[in-house]
Coordinates of C-alpha atoms and ligand atoms in Angstrom, one line a residue:
X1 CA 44.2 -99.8 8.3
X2 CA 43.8 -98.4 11.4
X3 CA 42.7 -94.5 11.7
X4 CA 45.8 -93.5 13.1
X5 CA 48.5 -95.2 10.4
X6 CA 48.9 -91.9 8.5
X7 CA 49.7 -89.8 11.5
X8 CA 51.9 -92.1 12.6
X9 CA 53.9 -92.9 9.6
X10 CA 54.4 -89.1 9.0
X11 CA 55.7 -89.2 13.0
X12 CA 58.2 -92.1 12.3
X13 CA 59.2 -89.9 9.3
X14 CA 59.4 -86.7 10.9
X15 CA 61.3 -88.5 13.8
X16 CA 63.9 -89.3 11.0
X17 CA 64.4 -85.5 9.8
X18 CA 62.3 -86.1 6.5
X19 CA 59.1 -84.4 5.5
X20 CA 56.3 -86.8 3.6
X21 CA 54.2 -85.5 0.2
X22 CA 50.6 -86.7 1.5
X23 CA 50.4 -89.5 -1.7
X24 CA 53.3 -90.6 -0.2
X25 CA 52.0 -91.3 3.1
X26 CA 48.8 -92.5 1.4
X27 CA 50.2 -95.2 0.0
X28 CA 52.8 -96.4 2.7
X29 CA 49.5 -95.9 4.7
X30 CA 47.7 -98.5 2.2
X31 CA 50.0 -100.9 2.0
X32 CA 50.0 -104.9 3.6
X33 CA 52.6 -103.9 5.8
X34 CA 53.6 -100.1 5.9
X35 CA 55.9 -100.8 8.5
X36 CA 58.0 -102.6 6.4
X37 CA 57.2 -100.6 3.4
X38 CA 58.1 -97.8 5.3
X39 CA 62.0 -99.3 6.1
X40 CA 62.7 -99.8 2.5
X41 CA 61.8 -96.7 2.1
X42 CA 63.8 -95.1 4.1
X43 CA 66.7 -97.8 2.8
X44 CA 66.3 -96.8 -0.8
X45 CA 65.9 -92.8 -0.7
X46 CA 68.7 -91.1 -1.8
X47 CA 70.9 -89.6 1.0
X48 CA 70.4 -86.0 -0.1
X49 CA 66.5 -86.5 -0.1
X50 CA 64.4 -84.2 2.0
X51 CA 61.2 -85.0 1.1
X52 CA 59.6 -88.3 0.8
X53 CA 57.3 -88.1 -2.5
X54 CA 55.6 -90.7 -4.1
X55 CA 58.1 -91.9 -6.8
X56 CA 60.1 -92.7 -3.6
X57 CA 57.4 -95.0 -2.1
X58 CA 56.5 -96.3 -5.3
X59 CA 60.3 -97.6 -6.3
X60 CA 60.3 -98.9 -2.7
X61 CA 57.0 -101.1 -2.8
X62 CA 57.9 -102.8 -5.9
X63 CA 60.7 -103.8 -4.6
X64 CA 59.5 -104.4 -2.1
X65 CA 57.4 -107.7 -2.4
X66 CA 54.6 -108.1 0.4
X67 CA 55.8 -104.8 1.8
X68 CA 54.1 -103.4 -0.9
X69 CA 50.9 -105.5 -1.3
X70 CA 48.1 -102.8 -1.1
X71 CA 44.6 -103.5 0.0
X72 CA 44.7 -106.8 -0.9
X73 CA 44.5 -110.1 1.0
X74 CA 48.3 -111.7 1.0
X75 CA 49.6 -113.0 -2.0
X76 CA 50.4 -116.3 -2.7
X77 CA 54.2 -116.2 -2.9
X78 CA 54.8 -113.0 -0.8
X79 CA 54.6 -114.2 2.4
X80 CA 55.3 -111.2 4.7
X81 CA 59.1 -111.9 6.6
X82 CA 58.7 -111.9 10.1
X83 CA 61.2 -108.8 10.1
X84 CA 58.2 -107.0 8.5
X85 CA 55.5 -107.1 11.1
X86 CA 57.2 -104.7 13.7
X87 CA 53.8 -104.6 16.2
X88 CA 54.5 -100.1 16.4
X89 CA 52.4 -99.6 13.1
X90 CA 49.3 -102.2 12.0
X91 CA 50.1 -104.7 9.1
X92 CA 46.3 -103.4 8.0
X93 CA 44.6 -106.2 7.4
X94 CA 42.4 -105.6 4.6
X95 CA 39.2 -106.5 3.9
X96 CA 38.1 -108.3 0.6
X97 CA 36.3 -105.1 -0.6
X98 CA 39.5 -103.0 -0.8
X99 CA 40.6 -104.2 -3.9
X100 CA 41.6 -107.7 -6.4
X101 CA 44.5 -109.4 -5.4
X102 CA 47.6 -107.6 -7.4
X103 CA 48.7 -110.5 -8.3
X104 CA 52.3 -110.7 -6.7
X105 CA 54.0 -107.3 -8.2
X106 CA 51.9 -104.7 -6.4
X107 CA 53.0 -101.9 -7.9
X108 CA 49.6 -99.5 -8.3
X109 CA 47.9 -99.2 -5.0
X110 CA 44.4 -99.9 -7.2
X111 CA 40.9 -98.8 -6.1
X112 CA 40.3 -95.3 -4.3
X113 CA 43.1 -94.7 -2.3
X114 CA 45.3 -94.2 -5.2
X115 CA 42.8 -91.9 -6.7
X116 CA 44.3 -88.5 -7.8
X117 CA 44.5 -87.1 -4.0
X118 CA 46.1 -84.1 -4.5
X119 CA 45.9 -82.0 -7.7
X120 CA 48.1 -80.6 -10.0
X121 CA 49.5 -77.4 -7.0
X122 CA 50.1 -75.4 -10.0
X123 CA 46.3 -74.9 -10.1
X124 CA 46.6 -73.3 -6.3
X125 CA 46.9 -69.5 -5.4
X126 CA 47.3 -68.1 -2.5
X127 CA 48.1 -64.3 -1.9
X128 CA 48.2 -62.3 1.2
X129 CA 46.6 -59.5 1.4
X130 CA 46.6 -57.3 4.6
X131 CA 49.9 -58.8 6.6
X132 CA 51.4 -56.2 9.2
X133 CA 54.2 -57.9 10.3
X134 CA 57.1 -56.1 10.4
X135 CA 55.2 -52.6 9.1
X136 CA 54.4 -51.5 13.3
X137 CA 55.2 -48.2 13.4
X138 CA 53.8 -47.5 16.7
X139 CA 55.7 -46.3 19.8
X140 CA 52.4 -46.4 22.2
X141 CA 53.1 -42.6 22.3
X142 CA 49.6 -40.4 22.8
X143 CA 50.3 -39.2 19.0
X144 CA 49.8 -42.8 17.9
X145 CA 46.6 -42.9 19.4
X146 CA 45.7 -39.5 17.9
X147 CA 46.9 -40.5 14.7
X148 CA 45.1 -44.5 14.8
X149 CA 42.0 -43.2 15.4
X150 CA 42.5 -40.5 12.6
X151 CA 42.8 -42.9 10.2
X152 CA 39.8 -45.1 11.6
X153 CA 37.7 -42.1 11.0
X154 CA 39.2 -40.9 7.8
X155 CA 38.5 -44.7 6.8
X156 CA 35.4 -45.8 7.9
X157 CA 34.0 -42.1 7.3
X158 CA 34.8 -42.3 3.7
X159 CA 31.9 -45.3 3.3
X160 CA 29.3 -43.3 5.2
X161 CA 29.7 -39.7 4.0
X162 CA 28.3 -39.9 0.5
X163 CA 25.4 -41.6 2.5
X164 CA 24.5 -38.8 4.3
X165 CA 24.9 -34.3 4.6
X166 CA 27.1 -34.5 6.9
X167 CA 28.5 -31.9 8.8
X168 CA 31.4 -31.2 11.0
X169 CA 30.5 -31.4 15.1
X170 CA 31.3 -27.5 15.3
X171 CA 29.4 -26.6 12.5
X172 CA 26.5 -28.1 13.8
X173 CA 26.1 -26.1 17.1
X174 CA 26.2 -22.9 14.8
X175 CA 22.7 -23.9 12.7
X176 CA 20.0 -22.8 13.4
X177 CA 17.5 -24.6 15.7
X178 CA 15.1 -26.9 13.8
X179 CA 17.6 -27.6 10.8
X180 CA 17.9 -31.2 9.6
X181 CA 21.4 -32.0 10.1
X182 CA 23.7 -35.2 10.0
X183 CA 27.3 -36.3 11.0
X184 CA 29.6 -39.1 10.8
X185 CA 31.7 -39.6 14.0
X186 CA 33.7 -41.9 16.4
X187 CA 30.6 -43.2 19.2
X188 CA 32.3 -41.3 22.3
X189 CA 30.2 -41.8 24.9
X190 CA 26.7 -44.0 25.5
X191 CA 24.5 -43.1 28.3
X192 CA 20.6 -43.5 29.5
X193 CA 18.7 -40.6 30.6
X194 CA 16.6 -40.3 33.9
X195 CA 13.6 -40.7 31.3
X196 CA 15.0 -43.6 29.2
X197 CA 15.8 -42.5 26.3
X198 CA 19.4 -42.5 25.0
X199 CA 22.2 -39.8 24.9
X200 CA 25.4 -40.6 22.6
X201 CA 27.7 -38.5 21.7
X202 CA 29.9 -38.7 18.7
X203 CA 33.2 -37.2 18.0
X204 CA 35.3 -35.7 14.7
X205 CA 38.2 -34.3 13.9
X206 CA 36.4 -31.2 15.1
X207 CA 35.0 -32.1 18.4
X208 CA 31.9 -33.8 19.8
X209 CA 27.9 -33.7 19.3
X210 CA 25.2 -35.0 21.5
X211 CA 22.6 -37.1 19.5
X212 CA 19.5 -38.4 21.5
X213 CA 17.4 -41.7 20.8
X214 CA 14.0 -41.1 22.2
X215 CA 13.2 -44.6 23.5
X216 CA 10.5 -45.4 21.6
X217 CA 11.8 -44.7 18.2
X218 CA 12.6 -47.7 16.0
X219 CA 16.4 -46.9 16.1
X220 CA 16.4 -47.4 19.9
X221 CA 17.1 -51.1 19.3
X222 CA 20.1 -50.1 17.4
X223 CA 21.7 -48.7 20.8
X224 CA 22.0 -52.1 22.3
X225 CA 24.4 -53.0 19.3
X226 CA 26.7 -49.6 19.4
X227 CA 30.2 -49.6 21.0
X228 CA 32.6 -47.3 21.7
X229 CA 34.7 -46.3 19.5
X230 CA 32.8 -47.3 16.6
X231 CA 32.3 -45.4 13.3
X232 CA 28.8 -44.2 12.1
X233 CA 26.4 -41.7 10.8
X234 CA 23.3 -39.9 12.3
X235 CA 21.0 -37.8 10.8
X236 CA 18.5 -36.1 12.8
X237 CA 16.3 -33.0 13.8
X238 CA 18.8 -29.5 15.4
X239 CA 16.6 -29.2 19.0
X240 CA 15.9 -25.4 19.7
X241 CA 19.1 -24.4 21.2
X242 CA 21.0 -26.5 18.4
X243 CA 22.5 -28.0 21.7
X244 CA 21.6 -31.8 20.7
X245 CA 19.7 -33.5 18.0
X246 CA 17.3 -35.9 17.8
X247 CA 17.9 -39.2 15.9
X248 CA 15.8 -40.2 12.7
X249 CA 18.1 -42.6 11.3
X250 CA 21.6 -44.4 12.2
X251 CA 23.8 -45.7 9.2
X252 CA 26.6 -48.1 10.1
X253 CA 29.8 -48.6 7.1
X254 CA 28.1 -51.8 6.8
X255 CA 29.0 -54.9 4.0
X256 CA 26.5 -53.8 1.2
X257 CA 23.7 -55.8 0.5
X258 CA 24.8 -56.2 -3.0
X259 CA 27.6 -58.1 -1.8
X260 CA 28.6 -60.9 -4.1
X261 CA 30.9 -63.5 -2.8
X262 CA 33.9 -64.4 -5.4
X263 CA 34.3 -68.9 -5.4
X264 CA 37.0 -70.6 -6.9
X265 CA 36.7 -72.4 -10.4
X266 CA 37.6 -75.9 -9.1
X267 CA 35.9 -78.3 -6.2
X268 CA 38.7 -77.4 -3.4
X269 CA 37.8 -77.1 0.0
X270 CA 40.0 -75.3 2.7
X271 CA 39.7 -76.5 6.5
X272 CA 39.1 -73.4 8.7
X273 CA 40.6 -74.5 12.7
X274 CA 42.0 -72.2 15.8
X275 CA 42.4 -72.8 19.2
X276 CA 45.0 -75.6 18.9
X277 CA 46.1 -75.4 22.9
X278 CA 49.2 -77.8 22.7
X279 CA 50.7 -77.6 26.1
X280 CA 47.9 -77.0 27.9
X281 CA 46.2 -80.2 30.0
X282 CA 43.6 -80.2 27.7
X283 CA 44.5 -80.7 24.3
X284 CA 43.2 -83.0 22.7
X285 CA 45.8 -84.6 21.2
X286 CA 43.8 -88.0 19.9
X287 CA 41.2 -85.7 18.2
X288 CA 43.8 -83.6 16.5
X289 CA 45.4 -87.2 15.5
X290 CA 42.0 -88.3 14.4
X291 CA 42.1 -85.1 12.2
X292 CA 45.2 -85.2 10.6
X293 CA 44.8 -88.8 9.3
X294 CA 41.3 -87.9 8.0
X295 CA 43.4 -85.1 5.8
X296 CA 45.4 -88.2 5.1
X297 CA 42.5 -90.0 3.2
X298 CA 40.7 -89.8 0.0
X299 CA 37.4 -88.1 1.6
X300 CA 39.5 -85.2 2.5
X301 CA 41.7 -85.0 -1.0
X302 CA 40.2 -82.2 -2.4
X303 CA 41.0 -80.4 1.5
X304 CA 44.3 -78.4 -0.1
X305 CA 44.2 -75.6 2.2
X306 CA 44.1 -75.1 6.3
X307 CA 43.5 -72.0 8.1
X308 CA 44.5 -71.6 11.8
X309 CA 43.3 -68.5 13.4
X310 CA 45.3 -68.4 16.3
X311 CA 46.1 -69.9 19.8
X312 CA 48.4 -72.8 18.3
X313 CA 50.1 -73.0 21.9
X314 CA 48.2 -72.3 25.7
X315 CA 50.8 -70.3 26.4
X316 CA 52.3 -69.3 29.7
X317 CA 51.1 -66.7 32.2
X318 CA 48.4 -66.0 29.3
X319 CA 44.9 -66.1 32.2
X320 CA 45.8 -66.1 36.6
X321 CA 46.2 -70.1 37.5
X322 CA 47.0 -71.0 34.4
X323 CA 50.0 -73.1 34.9
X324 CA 48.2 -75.5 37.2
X325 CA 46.7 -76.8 34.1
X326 CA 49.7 -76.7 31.8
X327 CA 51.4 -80.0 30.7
X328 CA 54.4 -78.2 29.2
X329 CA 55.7 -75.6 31.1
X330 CA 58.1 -74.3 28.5
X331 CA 56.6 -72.0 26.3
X332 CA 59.6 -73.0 23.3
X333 CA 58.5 -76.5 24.0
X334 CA 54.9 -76.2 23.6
X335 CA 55.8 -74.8 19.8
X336 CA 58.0 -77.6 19.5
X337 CA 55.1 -79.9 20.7
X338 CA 53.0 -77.9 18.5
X339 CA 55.0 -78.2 15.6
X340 CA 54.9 -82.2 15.8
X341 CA 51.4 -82.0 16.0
X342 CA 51.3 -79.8 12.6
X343 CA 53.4 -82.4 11.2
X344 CA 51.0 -85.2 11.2
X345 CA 48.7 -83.3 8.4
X346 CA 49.5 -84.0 4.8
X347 CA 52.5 -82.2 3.9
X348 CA 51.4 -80.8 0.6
X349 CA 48.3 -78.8 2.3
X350 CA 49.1 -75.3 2.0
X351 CA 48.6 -73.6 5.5
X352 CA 48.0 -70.1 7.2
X353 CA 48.5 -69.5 10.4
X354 CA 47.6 -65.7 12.8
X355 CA 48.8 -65.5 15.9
X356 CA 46.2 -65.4 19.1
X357 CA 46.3 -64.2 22.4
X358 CA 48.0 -67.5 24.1
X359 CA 50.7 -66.9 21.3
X360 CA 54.0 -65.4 21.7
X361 CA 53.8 -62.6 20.3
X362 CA 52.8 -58.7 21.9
X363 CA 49.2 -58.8 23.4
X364 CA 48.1 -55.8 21.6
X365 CA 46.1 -55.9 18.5
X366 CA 47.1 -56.0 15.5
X367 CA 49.6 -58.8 16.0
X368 CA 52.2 -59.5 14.2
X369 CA 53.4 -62.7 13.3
X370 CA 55.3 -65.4 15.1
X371 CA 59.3 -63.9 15.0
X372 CA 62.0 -65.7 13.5
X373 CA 62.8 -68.1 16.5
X374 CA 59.0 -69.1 16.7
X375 CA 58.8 -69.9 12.3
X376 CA 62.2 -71.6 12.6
X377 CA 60.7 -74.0 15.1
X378 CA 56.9 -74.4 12.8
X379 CA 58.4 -74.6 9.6
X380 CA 57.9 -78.1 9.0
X381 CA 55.3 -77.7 6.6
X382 CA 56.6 -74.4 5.3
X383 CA 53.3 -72.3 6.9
X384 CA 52.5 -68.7 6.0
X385 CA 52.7 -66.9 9.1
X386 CA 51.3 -63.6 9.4
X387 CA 49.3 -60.9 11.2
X388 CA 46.3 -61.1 13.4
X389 CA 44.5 -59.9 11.2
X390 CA 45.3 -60.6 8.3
X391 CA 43.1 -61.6 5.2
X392 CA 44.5 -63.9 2.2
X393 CA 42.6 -64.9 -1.2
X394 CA 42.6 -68.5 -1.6
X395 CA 41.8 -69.3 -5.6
X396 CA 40.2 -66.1 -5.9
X397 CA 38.1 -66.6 -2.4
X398 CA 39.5 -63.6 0.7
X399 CA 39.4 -65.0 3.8
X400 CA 39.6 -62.7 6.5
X401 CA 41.3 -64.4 9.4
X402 CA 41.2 -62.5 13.0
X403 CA 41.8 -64.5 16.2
X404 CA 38.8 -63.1 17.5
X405 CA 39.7 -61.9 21.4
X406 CA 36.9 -58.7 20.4
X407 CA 33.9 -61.4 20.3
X408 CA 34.1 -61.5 24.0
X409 CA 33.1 -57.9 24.2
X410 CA 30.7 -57.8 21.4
X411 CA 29.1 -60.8 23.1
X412 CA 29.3 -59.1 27.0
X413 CA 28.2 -55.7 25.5
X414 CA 24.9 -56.7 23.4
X415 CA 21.7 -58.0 24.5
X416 CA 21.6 -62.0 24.5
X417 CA 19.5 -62.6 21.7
X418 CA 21.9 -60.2 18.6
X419 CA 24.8 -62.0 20.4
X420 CA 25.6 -64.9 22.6
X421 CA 28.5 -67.5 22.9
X422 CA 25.9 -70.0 21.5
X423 CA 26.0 -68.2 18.3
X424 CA 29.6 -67.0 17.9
X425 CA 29.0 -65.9 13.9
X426 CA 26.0 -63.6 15.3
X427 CA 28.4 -62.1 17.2
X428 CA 30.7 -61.7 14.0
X429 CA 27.9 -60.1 12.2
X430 CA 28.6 -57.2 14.1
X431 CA 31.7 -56.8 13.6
X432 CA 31.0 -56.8 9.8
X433 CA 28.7 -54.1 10.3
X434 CA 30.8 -52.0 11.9
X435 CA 33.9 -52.9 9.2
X436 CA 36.1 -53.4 12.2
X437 CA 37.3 -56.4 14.0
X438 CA 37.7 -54.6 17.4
X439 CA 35.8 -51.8 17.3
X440 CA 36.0 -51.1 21.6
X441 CA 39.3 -49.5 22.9
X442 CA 39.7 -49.9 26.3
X443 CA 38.1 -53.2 27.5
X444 CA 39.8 -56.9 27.1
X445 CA 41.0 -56.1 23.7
X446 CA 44.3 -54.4 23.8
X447 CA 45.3 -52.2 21.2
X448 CA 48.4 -51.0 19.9
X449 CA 48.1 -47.4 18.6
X450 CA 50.1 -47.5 14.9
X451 CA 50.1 -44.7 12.3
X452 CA 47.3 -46.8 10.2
X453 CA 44.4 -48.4 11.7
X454 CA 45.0 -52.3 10.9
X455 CA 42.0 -53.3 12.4
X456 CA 39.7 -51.9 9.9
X457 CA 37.2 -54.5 7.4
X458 CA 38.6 -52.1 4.3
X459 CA 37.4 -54.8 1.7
X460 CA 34.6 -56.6 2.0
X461 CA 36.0 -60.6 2.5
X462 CA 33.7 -64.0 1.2
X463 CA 34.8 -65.8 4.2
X464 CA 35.3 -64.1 7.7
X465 CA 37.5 -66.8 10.1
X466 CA 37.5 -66.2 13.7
X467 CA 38.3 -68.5 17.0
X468 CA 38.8 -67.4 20.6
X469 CA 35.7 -68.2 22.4
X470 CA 36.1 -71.8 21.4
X471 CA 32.4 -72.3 20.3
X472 CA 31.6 -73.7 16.9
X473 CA 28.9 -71.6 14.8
X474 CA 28.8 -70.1 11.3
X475 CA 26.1 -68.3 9.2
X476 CA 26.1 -65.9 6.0
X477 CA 25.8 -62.1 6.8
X478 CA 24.6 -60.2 3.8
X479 CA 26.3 -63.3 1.7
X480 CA 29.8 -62.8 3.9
X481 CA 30.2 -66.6 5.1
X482 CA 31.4 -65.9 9.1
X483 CA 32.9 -68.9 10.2
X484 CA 34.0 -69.0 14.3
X485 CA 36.0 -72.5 14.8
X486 CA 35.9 -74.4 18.1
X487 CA 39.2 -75.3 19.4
X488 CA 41.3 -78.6 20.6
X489 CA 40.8 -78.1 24.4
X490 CA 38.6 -79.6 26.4
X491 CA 36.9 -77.4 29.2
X492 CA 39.2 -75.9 31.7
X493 CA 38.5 -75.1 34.6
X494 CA 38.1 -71.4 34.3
X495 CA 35.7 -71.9 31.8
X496 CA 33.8 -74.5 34.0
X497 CA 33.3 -72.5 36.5
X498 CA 31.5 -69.7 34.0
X499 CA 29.6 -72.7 32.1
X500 CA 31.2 -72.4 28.8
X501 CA 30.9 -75.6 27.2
X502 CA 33.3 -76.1 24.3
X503 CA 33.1 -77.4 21.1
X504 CA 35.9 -79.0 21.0
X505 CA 37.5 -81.5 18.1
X506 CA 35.6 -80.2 15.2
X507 CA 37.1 -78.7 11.8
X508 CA 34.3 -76.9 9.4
X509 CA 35.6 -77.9 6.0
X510 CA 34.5 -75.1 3.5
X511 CA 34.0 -75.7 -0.3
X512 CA 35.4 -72.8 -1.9
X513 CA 34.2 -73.3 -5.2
X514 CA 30.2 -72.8 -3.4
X515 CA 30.9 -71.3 0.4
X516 CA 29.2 -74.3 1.7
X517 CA 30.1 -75.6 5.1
X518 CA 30.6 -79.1 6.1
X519 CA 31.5 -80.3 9.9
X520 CA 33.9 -83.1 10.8
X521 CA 34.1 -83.9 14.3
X522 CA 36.7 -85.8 15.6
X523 CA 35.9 -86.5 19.2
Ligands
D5M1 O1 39.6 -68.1 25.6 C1 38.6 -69.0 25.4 C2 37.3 -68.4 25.9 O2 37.2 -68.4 27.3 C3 37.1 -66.9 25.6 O3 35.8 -66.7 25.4 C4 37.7 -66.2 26.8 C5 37.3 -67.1 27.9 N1 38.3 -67.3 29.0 C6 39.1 -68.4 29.2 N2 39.8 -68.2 30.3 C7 39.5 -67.0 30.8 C8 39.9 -66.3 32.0 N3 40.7 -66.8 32.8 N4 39.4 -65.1 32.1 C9 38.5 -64.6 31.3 N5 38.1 -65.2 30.2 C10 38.5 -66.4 29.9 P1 41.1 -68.4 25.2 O4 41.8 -67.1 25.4 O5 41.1 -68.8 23.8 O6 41.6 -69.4 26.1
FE2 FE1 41.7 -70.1 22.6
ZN3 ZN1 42.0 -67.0 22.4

């Protein structure tokens, strides 16, 4: 059978208006001559049928005589009609290994393809936990930023201040000189002094405190990691004048070391993918085939879940020259194109999908999901669609999926070696720390000021899915699995001329019932 016969069958289905359970397509797939097995299908079905499922196929096949014959050399007897060897889709010639000759009245497909591929979905859960769609509240008013970074405060604050004695920034300046003193704050500004040390001051709901890192402290190494905008704690020493204090110690909200990751009770596995880039010159549309008709065989049956974390389309107008390298122009197209592509994997694969920055939906963090016009056209597979971010529990296990546009700052603002595009998940590390997923205002990452501050890490997630910067890399952070996918594009040109080299074509298939990561690579 050659590699592609899955995606294709579920094309030629799709083509026809029906949707395909993936046992279904297995077994068409599997048998002597799908193409012919896949026409008495479509003969036999009953009119008002949606869905192709597997009683469908198996009626079909044995009535079908050779059209059924699966993994097995032909059959004395069932000759295959010259009707049934259409050249579109390969008769599959099988090897002797596959399985005993059926004897005539193939009716079980035999051997491993007919293994239990999917299980019982009644053992499946999925819940989502922190969609925003449809709850924006935000009028881009100056009260919304007030009131977003408020709540970032309020929020973040509340896992620092039974850390530390804190005090408010104008209560500070009226202790007296010499008094220990800590606060929790937004990090306001960063700067070096003439004599190398470091000046940063923090704001509260109050006002704002200078704190200085004397250079050759241990915390100094902590400034290279600090944004703006982020939420922490100092404690230090009031100088004379109670006009600025010296740092002894920096707490960050942080993912506590006593972190313990929840697994599901079953061996399921859940394929983690973003950066899809249909439309664009550079998808890679024979890897993302290659892909959905591994999810179409018995090495990836126990794969019951996939996660897409955004840019499903390129977009138009998304980066300057863009559109000399698109292949569809239209950005409704692209979804449509998109949406084929989404159709090829197994149909009975429950699947999540965020929006990115190529989507179309509002630039400005959090995102909401794709609108009505958008799901109508991806709905093929039935996909939950919500926020960027958003976090859902699969079987127990919280995934928190963020497109991940933030990573190019973390990764321009920090030294090289705490975070570099070579090591995407280092750079997600920090964004657990700070228990934010776009801690900078201001930079590339736009955000839209709402009443609540969406962006927040509130809970603590097992698995922490981001894409954007199309690099492949994962790693556990205080036993938070942080997973950055590659993508489906091959390099542009943008990105050749700035030496990122993508991994492109991959999927990291994660076991949910142990967190452990397993590559396939499909280019
Ligand atoms: O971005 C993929 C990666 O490439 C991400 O790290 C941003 C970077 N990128 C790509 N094109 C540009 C341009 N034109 N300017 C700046 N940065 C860019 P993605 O948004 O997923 O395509
Ligand atoms: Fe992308
Ligand atoms: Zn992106």
């Amino acid at each position: 059978m050659p590699l592609e016969a899955p995606a294709r069958i579920v094309g030629e289905l799709t083509s026809r208006g029906y949707n395909a359970e993936r046992e279904a397509v297995t077994r068409l797939a599997a048998a002597e001559n799908p193409n012919a097995a896949l026409e008495r299908v479509l003969e036999e079905i009953p009119d008002d049928a949606l869905v192709v499922r597997t009683d469908h196929v198996e009626a079909a096949l044995s009535t079908g005589g050779a059209a059924g014959a699966v993994g097995a050399e032909t059959v004395a007897g069932t000759e295959p009609s010259p009707a049934d060897s259409t050249p579109s889709v390969s008769t599959g010639t099988s090897s002797p290994e596959d399985g005993e000759p059926t004897g005539g009245v193939p009716v079980e497909t035999g051997g491993s393809l007919s293994a239990d591929r999917s299980a019982d979905p009644a053992q499946r859960s999925l819940e989502i936990v922190g969609d925003m769609t449809g709850q924006s509240t935000g009028t881009g008013e100056y009260s919304d930023f007030v009131s977003v970074f408020r709540d970032r405060l309020d929020r973040l604050g509340a896992k620092l201040r039974g850390r530390v004695n804190h005090r408010p920034a104008t209560a500070i300046q009226d202790m007296p000189g010499g008094s220990e003193v800590a606060m929790v704050g937004l990090v306001n500004d960063i700067r070096s002094t003439a004599s190398g040390h470091w000046l940063i001051e923090l704001e509260d709901a109050t006002g704002t405190f200078p704190w200085l890192v004397m250079k050759d402290r241990e915390y100094a190494d902590l400034v290279g990691e600090l944004l703006c905008d982020e939420v922490l704690a100092m404690e230090g020493t009031l100088a004379d004048d109670s006009g600025i204090a010296f740092v002894d110690a920096m707490h960050f909200p942080d993912v506590p070391r006593t972190h313990e990751p929840s697994t599901a009770d079953r061996h399921v596995q859940a394929a983690l993918i973003s950066d899809v880039h249909v439309g664009s010159q550079e998808f890679m549309a024979d890897a993302w085939n290659a892909f959905a008709d591994w999810l179409h065989t018995p090495e990836a049956r126990h794969v019951e879940y996939l996660l897409l974390a955004g840019d499903m389309v390129e977009g138009v107008g998304v980066y300057p020259d863009q559109d000399e390298e698109l292949d569809i122009v239209d950005i409704y197209e692209q979804y449509e194109a998109f949406s084929e592509h989404l159709k090829k994997v197994p149909g009975d694969i429950e699947i999540v999908m965020i929006p990115g920055n190529h989507d179309a939906v509002r630039l400005a963090e959090p995102q909401p999901g794709f609108d009505e016009e958008l799901r109508e056209i991806m709905s093929a597979h039935d996909p939950q669609i919500v926020s960027n971010p958003s976090m859902v529990t699969l079987e127990g296990v919280s995934v928190l999926m963020y497109h991940g546009v933030s990573l190019d700052e973390v990764i321009a603002e920090l030294p090289e070696a705490k975070a570099s595009y070579d090591d995407p998940h280092k750079a997600m590390y920090h964004l657990l720390k700070k228990r934010h997923v776009a801690p900078q205002f201001g930079g590339h990452t736009r955000l839209a000021p709402e009443e609540k501050d969406y962006l927040i890490i509130d809970e603590v997630p097992d698995i922490f899915h981001t894409g954007h910067v199309h690099k492949l890399g994962f790693g556990k952070y205080h036993d938070v699995l942080a997973i950055n996918s590659g993508c489906w594009q091959a390099q542009t040109d943008f990105q050749k001329s700035v030496n990122i080299d993508p991994d492109a074509g991959f999927a990291p298939i994660v076991d949910l019932d142990t967190l452990d990561v397993t590559v396939q690579k499909f280019s």
